[in-house]
mmCIF file with all atom_site columns, C-alpha atoms in Angstrom:
data_model
loop_
_atom_site.group_PDB
_atom_site.id
_atom_site.type_symbol
_atom_site.label_atom_id
_atom_site.label_alt_id
_atom_site.label_comp_id
_atom_site.label_asym_id
_atom_site.label_entity_id
_atom_site.label_seq_id
_atom_site.pdbx_PDB_ins_code
_atom_site.Cartn_x
_atom_site.Cartn_y
_atom_site.Cartn_z
_atom_site.occupancy
_atom_site.B_iso_or_equiv
_atom_site.pdbx_formal_charge
_atom_site.auth_seq_id
_atom_site.auth_comp_id
_atom_site.auth_asym_id
_atom_site.auth_atom_id
_atom_site.pdbx_PDB_model_num
ATOM 1   C CA . MET U 1 1   ? 100.249 -84.657  -25.921 1.00 0.00 ? 47  MET U CA 1
ATOM 2   C CA . SER U 1 2   ? 97.523  -84.463  -28.558 1.00 0.00 ? 48  SER U CA 1
ATOM 3   C CA . SER U 1 3   ? 93.814  -84.665  -27.909 1.00 0.00 ? 49  SER U CA 1
ATOM 4   C CA . SER U 1 4   ? 91.739  -87.742  -28.711 1.00 0.00 ? 50  SER U CA 1
ATOM 5   C CA . LEU U 1 5   ? 88.193  -88.501  -29.738 1.00 0.00 ? 51  LEU U CA 1
ATOM 6   C CA . GLU U 1 6   ? 86.430  -89.719  -26.600 1.00 0.00 ? 52  GLU U CA 1
ATOM 7   C CA . ILE U 1 7   ? 83.836  -92.456  -26.997 1.00 0.00 ? 53  ILE U CA 1
ATOM 8   C CA . PRO U 1 8   ? 81.389  -92.176  -24.047 1.00 0.00 ? 54  PRO U CA 1
ATOM 9   C CA . ASP U 1 9   ? 80.654  -95.097  -21.739 1.00 0.00 ? 55  ASP U CA 1
ATOM 10  C CA . ASP U 1 10  ? 77.042  -95.253  -22.916 1.00 0.00 ? 56  ASP U CA 1
ATOM 11  C CA . GLU U 1 11  ? 77.926  -95.380  -26.626 1.00 0.00 ? 57  GLU U CA 1
ATOM 12  C CA . LYS U 1 12  ? 75.729  -98.058  -28.203 1.00 0.00 ? 58  LYS U CA 1
ATOM 13  C CA . GLY U 1 13  ? 77.457  -98.289  -31.573 1.00 0.00 ? 59  GLY U CA 1
ATOM 14  C CA . TYR U 1 14  ? 75.632  -99.250  -34.753 1.00 0.00 ? 60  TYR U CA 1
ATOM 15  C CA . ASP U 1 15  ? 73.410  -102.109 -35.839 1.00 0.00 ? 61  ASP U CA 1
ATOM 16  C CA . LEU U 1 16  ? 75.280  -104.850 -37.692 1.00 0.00 ? 62  LEU U CA 1
ATOM 17  C CA . GLU U 1 17  ? 72.633  -104.872 -40.414 1.00 0.00 ? 63  GLU U CA 1
ATOM 18  C CA . LEU U 1 18  ? 73.829  -101.456 -41.556 1.00 0.00 ? 64  LEU U CA 1
ATOM 19  C CA . PHE U 1 19  ? 77.256  -102.852 -42.509 1.00 0.00 ? 65  PHE U CA 1
ATOM 20  C CA . CYS U 1 20  ? 78.751  -105.650 -44.582 1.00 0.00 ? 66  CYS U CA 1
ATOM 21  C CA . VAL U 1 21  ? 79.736  -108.288 -42.044 1.00 0.00 ? 67  VAL U CA 1
ATOM 22  C CA . PRO U 1 22  ? 81.568  -111.475 -43.074 1.00 0.00 ? 68  PRO U CA 1
ATOM 23  C CA . LYS U 1 23  ? 79.147  -114.380 -42.897 1.00 0.00 ? 69  LYS U CA 1
ATOM 24  C CA . HIS U 1 24  ? 81.357  -116.389 -40.563 1.00 0.00 ? 70  HIS U CA 1
ATOM 25  C CA . TYR U 1 25  ? 81.238  -113.609 -37.950 1.00 0.00 ? 71  TYR U CA 1
ATOM 26  C CA . GLU U 1 26  ? 77.548  -112.714 -38.079 1.00 0.00 ? 72  GLU U CA 1
ATOM 27  C CA . ASN U 1 27  ? 76.675  -114.646 -34.927 1.00 0.00 ? 73  ASN U CA 1
ATOM 28  C CA . ASP U 1 28  ? 79.731  -113.544 -32.961 1.00 0.00 ? 74  ASP U CA 1
ATOM 29  C CA . LEU U 1 29  ? 79.416  -109.760 -32.916 1.00 0.00 ? 75  LEU U CA 1
ATOM 30  C CA . GLU U 1 30  ? 76.998  -107.452 -31.163 1.00 0.00 ? 76  GLU U CA 1
ATOM 31  C CA . ARG U 1 31  ? 77.482  -103.998 -32.655 1.00 0.00 ? 77  ARG U CA 1
ATOM 32  C CA . VAL U 1 32  ? 79.784  -101.939 -34.841 1.00 0.00 ? 78  VAL U CA 1
ATOM 33  C CA . PHE U 1 33  ? 81.578  -99.662  -32.419 1.00 0.00 ? 79  PHE U CA 1
ATOM 34  C CA . ILE U 1 34  ? 83.728  -97.346  -34.582 1.00 0.00 ? 80  ILE U CA 1
ATOM 35  C CA . PRO U 1 35  ? 83.034  -97.264  -38.350 1.00 0.00 ? 81  PRO U CA 1
ATOM 36  C CA . HIS U 1 36  ? 85.973  -97.641  -40.701 1.00 0.00 ? 82  HIS U CA 1
ATOM 37  C CA . GLY U 1 37  ? 85.588  -94.157  -42.172 1.00 0.00 ? 83  GLY U CA 1
ATOM 38  C CA . LEU U 1 38  ? 85.895  -92.564  -38.746 1.00 0.00 ? 84  LEU U CA 1
ATOM 39  C CA . ILE U 1 39  ? 89.030  -94.606  -38.042 1.00 0.00 ? 85  ILE U CA 1
ATOM 40  C CA . MET U 1 40  ? 90.562  -93.392  -41.298 1.00 0.00 ? 86  MET U CA 1
ATOM 41  C CA . ASP U 1 41  ? 89.669  -89.750  -40.636 1.00 0.00 ? 87  ASP U CA 1
ATOM 42  C CA . ARG U 1 42  ? 91.300  -89.872  -37.195 1.00 0.00 ? 88  ARG U CA 1
ATOM 43  C CA . THR U 1 43  ? 94.349  -91.657  -38.617 1.00 0.00 ? 89  THR U CA 1
ATOM 44  C CA . GLU U 1 44  ? 94.772  -88.935  -41.233 1.00 0.00 ? 90  GLU U CA 1
ATOM 45  C CA . ARG U 1 45  ? 94.670  -86.263  -38.535 1.00 0.00 ? 91  ARG U CA 1
ATOM 46  C CA . LEU U 1 46  ? 97.168  -88.168  -36.387 1.00 0.00 ? 92  LEU U CA 1
ATOM 47  C CA . ALA U 1 47  ? 99.531  -88.298  -39.383 1.00 0.00 ? 93  ALA U CA 1
ATOM 48  C CA . ARG U 1 48  ? 99.261  -84.537  -39.737 1.00 0.00 ? 94  ARG U CA 1
ATOM 49  C CA . ASP U 1 49  ? 99.952  -83.991  -36.026 1.00 0.00 ? 95  ASP U CA 1
ATOM 50  C CA . ILE U 1 50  ? 102.970 -86.303  -36.138 1.00 0.00 ? 96  ILE U CA 1
ATOM 51  C CA . MET U 1 51  ? 104.391 -84.547  -39.183 1.00 0.00 ? 97  MET U CA 1
ATOM 52  C CA . ARG U 1 52  ? 103.849 -81.185  -37.509 1.00 0.00 ? 98  ARG U CA 1
ATOM 53  C CA . ASP U 1 53  ? 105.904 -82.293  -34.511 1.00 0.00 ? 99  ASP U CA 1
ATOM 54  C CA . LEU U 1 54  ? 108.487 -84.559  -36.152 1.00 0.00 ? 100 LEU U CA 1
ATOM 55  C CA . GLY U 1 55  ? 108.497 -83.326  -39.739 1.00 0.00 ? 101 GLY U CA 1
ATOM 56  C CA . GLU U 1 56  ? 112.046 -81.990  -39.650 1.00 0.00 ? 102 GLU U CA 1
ATOM 57  C CA . HIS U 1 57  ? 113.608 -85.231  -38.432 1.00 0.00 ? 103 HIS U CA 1
ATOM 58  C CA . HIS U 1 58  ? 114.286 -88.672  -39.873 1.00 0.00 ? 104 HIS U CA 1
ATOM 59  C CA . ILE U 1 59  ? 111.639 -90.946  -38.310 1.00 0.00 ? 105 ILE U CA 1
ATOM 60  C CA . VAL U 1 60  ? 112.103 -94.618  -37.469 1.00 0.00 ? 106 VAL U CA 1
ATOM 61  C CA . ALA U 1 61  ? 108.537 -95.956  -37.319 1.00 0.00 ? 107 ALA U CA 1
ATOM 62  C CA . LEU U 1 62  ? 108.379 -99.011  -35.061 1.00 0.00 ? 108 LEU U CA 1
ATOM 63  C CA . CYS U 1 63  ? 105.245 -101.155 -35.441 1.00 0.00 ? 109 CYS U CA 1
ATOM 64  C CA . VAL U 1 64  ? 104.143 -103.288 -32.494 1.00 0.00 ? 110 VAL U CA 1
ATOM 65  C CA . LEU U 1 65  ? 102.771 -106.536 -33.968 1.00 0.00 ? 111 LEU U CA 1
ATOM 66  C CA . LYS U 1 66  ? 100.412 -108.162 -34.448 1.00 0.00 ? 112 LYS U CA 1
ATOM 67  C CA . GLY U 1 67  ? 97.555  -105.873 -33.606 1.00 0.00 ? 113 GLY U CA 1
ATOM 68  C CA . GLY U 1 68  ? 99.221  -102.694 -34.801 1.00 0.00 ? 114 GLY U CA 1
ATOM 69  C CA . TYR U 1 69  ? 99.919  -103.689 -38.396 1.00 0.00 ? 115 TYR U CA 1
ATOM 70  C CA . LYS U 1 70  ? 96.740  -102.322 -39.996 1.00 0.00 ? 116 LYS U CA 1
ATOM 71  C CA . PHE U 1 71  ? 96.860  -98.991  -38.179 1.00 0.00 ? 117 PHE U CA 1
ATOM 72  C CA . PHE U 1 72  ? 100.595 -98.806  -38.919 1.00 0.00 ? 118 PHE U CA 1
ATOM 73  C CA . ALA U 1 73  ? 100.073 -99.310  -42.657 1.00 0.00 ? 119 ALA U CA 1
ATOM 74  C CA . ASP U 1 74  ? 97.274  -96.745  -42.908 1.00 0.00 ? 120 ASP U CA 1
ATOM 75  C CA . LEU U 1 75  ? 99.108  -94.191  -40.772 1.00 0.00 ? 121 LEU U CA 1
ATOM 76  C CA . LEU U 1 76  ? 102.255 -94.488  -42.884 1.00 0.00 ? 122 LEU U CA 1
ATOM 77  C CA . ASP U 1 77  ? 100.208 -94.109  -46.072 1.00 0.00 ? 123 ASP U CA 1
ATOM 78  C CA . TYR U 1 78  ? 98.950  -90.759  -44.790 1.00 0.00 ? 124 TYR U CA 1
ATOM 79  C CA . ILE U 1 79  ? 102.429 -89.695  -43.685 1.00 0.00 ? 125 ILE U CA 1
ATOM 80  C CA . LYS U 1 80  ? 103.818 -90.599  -47.124 1.00 0.00 ? 126 LYS U CA 1
ATOM 81  C CA . ALA U 1 81  ? 101.021 -88.615  -48.780 1.00 0.00 ? 127 ALA U CA 1
ATOM 82  C CA . LEU U 1 82  ? 101.996 -85.591  -46.686 1.00 0.00 ? 128 LEU U CA 1
ATOM 83  C CA . ASN U 1 83  ? 105.621 -86.139  -47.714 1.00 0.00 ? 129 ASN U CA 1
ATOM 84  C CA . ARG U 1 84  ? 104.607 -86.070  -51.375 1.00 0.00 ? 130 ARG U CA 1
ATOM 85  C CA . ASN U 1 85  ? 102.241 -83.116  -51.228 1.00 0.00 ? 131 ASN U CA 1
ATOM 86  C CA . SER U 1 86  ? 103.815 -80.585  -48.888 1.00 0.00 ? 132 SER U CA 1
ATOM 87  C CA . ASP U 1 87  ? 106.866 -78.363  -48.881 1.00 0.00 ? 133 ASP U CA 1
ATOM 88  C CA . LYS U 1 88  ? 108.232 -80.188  -45.852 1.00 0.00 ? 134 LYS U CA 1
ATOM 89  C CA . SER U 1 89  ? 109.116 -83.898  -46.053 1.00 0.00 ? 135 SER U CA 1
ATOM 90  C CA . VAL U 1 90  ? 110.991 -86.316  -43.833 1.00 0.00 ? 136 VAL U CA 1
ATOM 91  C CA . PRO U 1 91  ? 112.944 -89.539  -44.443 1.00 0.00 ? 137 PRO U CA 1
ATOM 92  C CA . LEU U 1 92  ? 111.047 -92.508  -43.035 1.00 0.00 ? 138 LEU U CA 1
ATOM 93  C CA . THR U 1 93  ? 112.274 -96.007  -42.212 1.00 0.00 ? 139 THR U CA 1
ATOM 94  C CA . VAL U 1 94  ? 110.243 -98.815  -40.671 1.00 0.00 ? 140 VAL U CA 1
ATOM 95  C CA . ASP U 1 95  ? 110.780 -101.777 -38.382 1.00 0.00 ? 141 ASP U CA 1
ATOM 96  C CA . PHE U 1 96  ? 108.568 -104.340 -36.655 1.00 0.00 ? 142 PHE U CA 1
ATOM 97  C CA . ILE U 1 97  ? 108.642 -105.860 -33.185 1.00 0.00 ? 143 ILE U CA 1
ATOM 98  C CA . ARG U 1 98  ? 106.506 -108.175 -31.083 1.00 0.00 ? 144 ARG U CA 1
ATOM 99  C CA . LEU U 1 99  ? 106.275 -107.988 -27.320 1.00 0.00 ? 145 LEU U CA 1
ATOM 100 C CA . LYS U 1 100 ? 106.225 -111.006 -25.036 1.00 0.00 ? 146 LYS U CA 1
ATOM 101 C CA . ASN U 1 101 ? 104.690 -109.960 -21.741 1.00 0.00 ? 147 ASN U CA 1
ATOM 102 C CA . TYR U 1 102 ? 105.481 -111.855 -18.548 1.00 0.00 ? 148 TYR U CA 1
ATOM 103 C CA . SER U 1 103 ? 103.371 -110.757 -15.567 1.00 0.00 ? 149 SER U CA 1
ATOM 104 C CA . ASN U 1 104 ? 103.949 -112.608 -12.307 1.00 0.00 ? 150 ASN U CA 1
ATOM 105 C CA . ASP U 1 105 ? 101.683 -110.408 -10.216 1.00 0.00 ? 151 ASP U CA 1
ATOM 106 C CA . GLU U 1 106 ? 100.186 -106.930 -10.284 1.00 0.00 ? 152 GLU U CA 1
ATOM 107 C CA . SER U 1 107 ? 103.488 -105.256 -9.438  1.00 0.00 ? 153 SER U CA 1
ATOM 108 C CA . THR U 1 108 ? 105.711 -107.206 -11.850 1.00 0.00 ? 154 THR U CA 1
ATOM 109 C CA . ASN U 1 109 ? 105.770 -106.581 -15.590 1.00 0.00 ? 155 ASN U CA 1
ATOM 110 C CA . SER U 1 110 ? 108.591 -108.041 -17.670 1.00 0.00 ? 156 SER U CA 1
ATOM 111 C CA . VAL U 1 111 ? 108.636 -107.475 -21.423 1.00 0.00 ? 157 VAL U CA 1
ATOM 112 C CA . LYS U 1 112 ? 110.760 -109.264 -24.011 1.00 0.00 ? 158 LYS U CA 1
ATOM 113 C CA . ILE U 1 113 ? 111.156 -107.633 -27.435 1.00 0.00 ? 159 ILE U CA 1
ATOM 114 C CA . ILE U 1 114 ? 111.040 -110.124 -30.305 1.00 0.00 ? 160 ILE U CA 1
ATOM 115 C CA . GLY U 1 115 ? 112.209 -109.269 -33.817 1.00 0.00 ? 161 GLY U CA 1
ATOM 116 C CA . GLY U 1 116 ? 113.279 -105.919 -35.178 1.00 0.00 ? 162 GLY U CA 1
ATOM 117 C CA . ASP U 1 117 ? 116.731 -104.795 -36.206 1.00 0.00 ? 163 ASP U CA 1
ATOM 118 C CA . GLU U 1 118 ? 119.499 -104.430 -33.664 1.00 0.00 ? 164 GLU U CA 1
ATOM 119 C CA . LEU U 1 119 ? 118.028 -101.983 -31.132 1.00 0.00 ? 165 LEU U CA 1
ATOM 120 C CA . SER U 1 120 ? 121.373 -100.251 -30.706 1.00 0.00 ? 166 SER U CA 1
ATOM 121 C CA . ALA U 1 121 ? 120.739 -98.826  -34.191 1.00 0.00 ? 167 ALA U CA 1
ATOM 122 C CA . LEU U 1 122 ? 118.094 -96.573  -32.601 1.00 0.00 ? 168 LEU U CA 1
ATOM 123 C CA . SER U 1 123 ? 120.797 -94.553  -30.877 1.00 0.00 ? 169 SER U CA 1
ATOM 124 C CA . GLY U 1 124 ? 120.463 -90.892  -31.847 1.00 0.00 ? 170 GLY U CA 1
ATOM 125 C CA . LYS U 1 125 ? 117.305 -91.572  -33.889 1.00 0.00 ? 171 LYS U CA 1
ATOM 126 C CA . ASN U 1 126 ? 113.773 -90.200  -33.634 1.00 0.00 ? 172 ASN U CA 1
ATOM 127 C CA . VAL U 1 127 ? 111.527 -93.195  -32.929 1.00 0.00 ? 173 VAL U CA 1
ATOM 128 C CA . LEU U 1 128 ? 107.772 -93.362  -33.429 1.00 0.00 ? 174 LEU U CA 1
ATOM 129 C CA . ILE U 1 129 ? 106.191 -96.395  -31.732 1.00 0.00 ? 175 ILE U CA 1
ATOM 130 C CA . VAL U 1 130 ? 102.896 -97.363  -33.382 1.00 0.00 ? 176 VAL U CA 1
ATOM 131 C CA . GLU U 1 131 ? 100.541 -99.373  -31.152 1.00 0.00 ? 177 GLU U CA 1
ATOM 132 C CA . ASP U 1 132 ? 96.980  -100.619 -31.587 1.00 0.00 ? 178 ASP U CA 1
ATOM 133 C CA . ILE U 1 133 ? 95.654  -100.212 -28.033 1.00 0.00 ? 179 ILE U CA 1
ATOM 134 C CA . VAL U 1 134 ? 96.901  -99.071  -24.632 1.00 0.00 ? 180 VAL U CA 1
ATOM 135 C CA . GLU U 1 135 ? 95.039  -100.587 -21.699 1.00 0.00 ? 181 GLU U CA 1
ATOM 136 C CA . THR U 1 136 ? 96.884  -100.434 -18.364 1.00 0.00 ? 182 THR U CA 1
ATOM 137 C CA . GLY U 1 137 ? 99.890  -98.734  -19.982 1.00 0.00 ? 183 GLY U CA 1
ATOM 138 C CA . LYS U 1 138 ? 102.342 -100.875 -18.021 1.00 0.00 ? 184 LYS U CA 1
ATOM 139 C CA . THR U 1 139 ? 103.662 -102.750 -21.054 1.00 0.00 ? 185 THR U CA 1
ATOM 140 C CA . MET U 1 140 ? 104.300 -99.522  -22.967 1.00 0.00 ? 186 MET U CA 1
ATOM 141 C CA . GLN U 1 141 ? 106.043 -97.953  -19.978 1.00 0.00 ? 187 GLN U CA 1
ATOM 142 C CA . THR U 1 142 ? 108.324 -100.988 -19.769 1.00 0.00 ? 188 THR U CA 1
ATOM 143 C CA . LEU U 1 143 ? 109.015 -100.877 -23.523 1.00 0.00 ? 189 LEU U CA 1
ATOM 144 C CA . LEU U 1 144 ? 109.890 -97.179  -23.324 1.00 0.00 ? 190 LEU U CA 1
ATOM 145 C CA . SER U 1 145 ? 112.286 -97.867  -20.468 1.00 0.00 ? 191 SER U CA 1
ATOM 146 C CA . ILE U 1 146 ? 114.019 -100.559 -22.543 1.00 0.00 ? 192 ILE U CA 1
ATOM 147 C CA . LEU U 1 147 ? 114.263 -98.390  -25.669 1.00 0.00 ? 193 LEU U CA 1
ATOM 148 C CA . ASN U 1 148 ? 115.538 -95.357  -23.778 1.00 0.00 ? 194 ASN U CA 1
ATOM 149 C CA . GLY U 1 149 ? 118.465 -97.510  -22.690 1.00 0.00 ? 195 GLY U CA 1
ATOM 150 C CA . TYR U 1 150 ? 119.647 -97.388  -26.322 1.00 0.00 ? 196 TYR U CA 1
ATOM 151 C CA . ASN U 1 151 ? 119.785 -93.562  -26.254 1.00 0.00 ? 197 ASN U CA 1
ATOM 152 C CA . PRO U 1 152 ? 117.415 -92.577  -29.069 1.00 0.00 ? 198 PRO U CA 1
ATOM 153 C CA . LYS U 1 153 ? 117.210 -88.850  -29.708 1.00 0.00 ? 199 LYS U CA 1
ATOM 154 C CA . MET U 1 154 ? 113.434 -88.871  -29.189 1.00 0.00 ? 200 MET U CA 1
ATOM 155 C CA . VAL U 1 155 ? 110.688 -91.451  -28.663 1.00 0.00 ? 201 VAL U CA 1
ATOM 156 C CA . LYS U 1 156 ? 107.020 -90.715  -29.353 1.00 0.00 ? 202 LYS U CA 1
ATOM 157 C CA . VAL U 1 157 ? 104.104 -93.139  -29.070 1.00 0.00 ? 203 VAL U CA 1
ATOM 158 C CA . VAL U 1 158 ? 100.938 -93.156  -31.153 1.00 0.00 ? 204 VAL U CA 1
ATOM 159 C CA . SER U 1 159 ? 98.116  -95.534  -30.256 1.00 0.00 ? 205 SER U CA 1
ATOM 160 C CA . LEU U 1 160 ? 94.876  -95.907  -32.137 1.00 0.00 ? 206 LEU U CA 1
ATOM 161 C CA . LEU U 1 161 ? 92.970  -96.707  -28.943 1.00 0.00 ? 207 LEU U CA 1
ATOM 162 C CA . VAL U 1 162 ? 93.353  -95.956  -25.248 1.00 0.00 ? 208 VAL U CA 1
ATOM 163 C CA . LYS U 1 163 ? 91.016  -97.771  -22.899 1.00 0.00 ? 209 LYS U CA 1
ATOM 164 C CA . ARG U 1 164 ? 89.482  -96.055  -19.867 1.00 0.00 ? 210 ARG U CA 1
ATOM 165 C CA . THR U 1 165 ? 89.979  -98.611  -17.141 1.00 0.00 ? 211 THR U CA 1
ATOM 166 C CA . PRO U 1 166 ? 90.524  -98.545  -13.374 1.00 0.00 ? 212 PRO U CA 1
ATOM 167 C CA . ARG U 1 167 ? 93.536  -100.778 -14.036 1.00 0.00 ? 213 ARG U CA 1
ATOM 168 C CA . SER U 1 168 ? 95.340  -97.945  -15.839 1.00 0.00 ? 214 SER U CA 1
ATOM 169 C CA . SER U 1 169 ? 98.755  -96.886  -14.584 1.00 0.00 ? 215 SER U CA 1
ATOM 170 C CA . GLY U 1 170 ? 98.011  -93.339  -15.729 1.00 0.00 ? 216 GLY U CA 1
ATOM 171 C CA . TYR U 1 171 ? 100.253 -93.582  -18.801 1.00 0.00 ? 217 TYR U CA 1
ATOM 172 C CA . ARG U 1 172 ? 99.046  -91.720  -21.909 1.00 0.00 ? 218 ARG U CA 1
ATOM 173 C CA . PRO U 1 173 ? 100.572 -91.930  -25.415 1.00 0.00 ? 219 PRO U CA 1
ATOM 174 C CA . ASP U 1 174 ? 101.766 -88.782  -27.163 1.00 0.00 ? 220 ASP U CA 1
ATOM 175 C CA . TYR U 1 175 ? 99.089  -89.279  -29.834 1.00 0.00 ? 221 TYR U CA 1
ATOM 176 C CA . THR U 1 176 ? 95.764  -91.088  -29.423 1.00 0.00 ? 222 THR U CA 1
ATOM 177 C CA . GLY U 1 177 ? 93.067  -91.821  -31.956 1.00 0.00 ? 223 GLY U CA 1
ATOM 178 C CA . PHE U 1 178 ? 90.174  -92.763  -29.675 1.00 0.00 ? 224 PHE U CA 1
ATOM 179 C CA . GLU U 1 179 ? 89.641  -93.050  -25.958 1.00 0.00 ? 225 GLU U CA 1
ATOM 180 C CA . ILE U 1 180 ? 87.183  -95.902  -25.441 1.00 0.00 ? 226 ILE U CA 1
ATOM 181 C CA . PRO U 1 181 ? 85.210  -97.425  -22.545 1.00 0.00 ? 227 PRO U CA 1
ATOM 182 C CA . ASP U 1 182 ? 86.408  -100.544 -20.750 1.00 0.00 ? 228 ASP U CA 1
ATOM 183 C CA . LYS U 1 183 ? 84.937  -102.893 -23.371 1.00 0.00 ? 229 LYS U CA 1
ATOM 184 C CA . PHE U 1 184 ? 86.556  -105.716 -25.285 1.00 0.00 ? 230 PHE U CA 1
ATOM 185 C CA . VAL U 1 185 ? 86.810  -104.732 -28.931 1.00 0.00 ? 231 VAL U CA 1
ATOM 186 C CA . VAL U 1 186 ? 88.007  -106.554 -32.044 1.00 0.00 ? 232 VAL U CA 1
ATOM 187 C CA . GLY U 1 187 ? 88.640  -105.789 -35.687 1.00 0.00 ? 233 GLY U CA 1
ATOM 188 C CA . TYR U 1 188 ? 91.026  -103.594 -37.677 1.00 0.00 ? 234 TYR U CA 1
ATOM 189 C CA . ALA U 1 189 ? 93.725  -106.187 -36.796 1.00 0.00 ? 235 ALA U CA 1
ATOM 190 C CA . LEU U 1 190 ? 92.775  -106.460 -33.107 1.00 0.00 ? 236 LEU U CA 1
ATOM 191 C CA . ASP U 1 191 ? 91.952  -110.060 -32.337 1.00 0.00 ? 237 ASP U CA 1
ATOM 192 C CA . TYR U 1 192 ? 90.337  -112.564 -30.033 1.00 0.00 ? 238 TYR U CA 1
ATOM 193 C CA . ASN U 1 193 ? 92.500  -115.703 -30.053 1.00 0.00 ? 239 ASN U CA 1
ATOM 194 C CA . GLU U 1 194 ? 93.686  -114.686 -33.557 1.00 0.00 ? 240 GLU U CA 1
ATOM 195 C CA . TYR U 1 195 ? 90.126  -114.293 -34.883 1.00 0.00 ? 241 TYR U CA 1
ATOM 196 C CA . PHE U 1 196 ? 88.616  -111.007 -36.162 1.00 0.00 ? 242 PHE U CA 1
ATOM 197 C CA . ARG U 1 197 ? 91.889  -109.486 -37.410 1.00 0.00 ? 243 ARG U CA 1
ATOM 198 C CA . ASP U 1 198 ? 90.388  -109.572 -40.912 1.00 0.00 ? 244 ASP U CA 1
ATOM 199 C CA . LEU U 1 199 ? 87.481  -107.257 -40.027 1.00 0.00 ? 245 LEU U CA 1
ATOM 200 C CA . SER U 1 200 ? 87.802  -103.754 -41.415 1.00 0.00 ? 246 SER U CA 1
ATOM 201 C CA . VAL U 1 201 ? 85.851  -102.022 -38.615 1.00 0.00 ? 247 VAL U CA 1
ATOM 202 C CA . SER U 1 202 ? 85.877  -102.015 -34.817 1.00 0.00 ? 248 SER U CA 1
ATOM 203 C CA . SER U 1 203 ? 83.205  -103.921 -32.954 1.00 0.00 ? 249 SER U CA 1
ATOM 204 C CA . TYR U 1 204 ? 81.999  -105.306 -29.638 1.00 0.00 ? 250 TYR U CA 1
ATOM 205 C CA . LYS U 1 205 ? 84.295  -107.289 -29.824 1.00 0.00 ? 251 LYS U CA 1
ATOM 206 C CA . MET U 1 206 ? 85.713  -104.670 -32.317 1.00 0.00 ? 252 MET U CA 1
ATOM 207 C CA . PHE U 1 207 ? 85.343  -104.450 -36.119 1.00 0.00 ? 253 PHE U CA 1
ATOM 208 C CA . SER U 1 208 ? 87.452  -102.328 -38.561 1.00 0.00 ? 254 SER U CA 1
ATOM 209 C CA . HIS U 1 209 ? 85.025  -100.565 -37.843 1.00 0.00 ? 255 HIS U CA 1
ATOM 210 C CA . PHE U 1 210 ? 85.631  -101.724 -34.267 1.00 0.00 ? 256 PHE U CA 1
ATOM 211 C CA . TRP U 1 211 ? 83.051  -104.179 -32.999 1.00 0.00 ? 257 TRP U CA 1
ATOM 212 C CA . THR U 1 212 ? 82.066  -104.906 -29.443 1.00 0.00 ? 258 THR U CA 1
ATOM 213 C CA . LYS U 1 213 ? 82.275  -108.192 -27.592 1.00 0.00 ? 259 LYS U CA 1
ATOM 214 C CA . LEU U 1 214 ? 81.262  -111.636 -28.739 1.00 0.00 ? 260 LEU U CA 1
ATOM 215 C CA . LYS U 1 215 ? 77.751  -112.761 -28.094 1.00 0.00 ? 261 LYS U CA 1
ATOM 216 C CA . LYS U 1 216 ? 77.462  -115.438 -25.445 1.00 0.00 ? 262 LYS U CA 1
#
């Protein structure tokens, strides 16, 4: 399991006036949480770590939509650059899934996989699941249980964000970009009711940069 960049609980982020914020979001965001350049630097390093561990095997990269698409695209760009510019390269195929989560109570977590090719095709393959954020970890644990039923050779998970929360099941991805406080973040394809996916930073709520939560 790789290390991550830990964002402390008292991290204040950055003033919005220091960044280019779309006009229609100016009154909805508090702070820039993780600048875009830092996201890209971590993504590049994650690509290197993944290639170090999986670089001798054909990889099936499985993107969890919708929130994972931006991270997925940038991560694969870095992996493809490593393929082009190193002595070791690996065949890479991609697929996309969405997860429908049905939670009846705290002990029940049922996940339906929507889209993607026939999952039986993963048998004997090396699968890299690319996720935007892991919160409790229960959904990912359920997804892994489903996928392992199709007998892949190996399954690894990379998540851009892991949230520190008392609701966590204790699950940790194999690769993590940032460990963040228990804040609601948007941007870099993470949304709030389908808004903010078009931000390139992470904010409160998150921006691509990530931004932190909406103002009241």
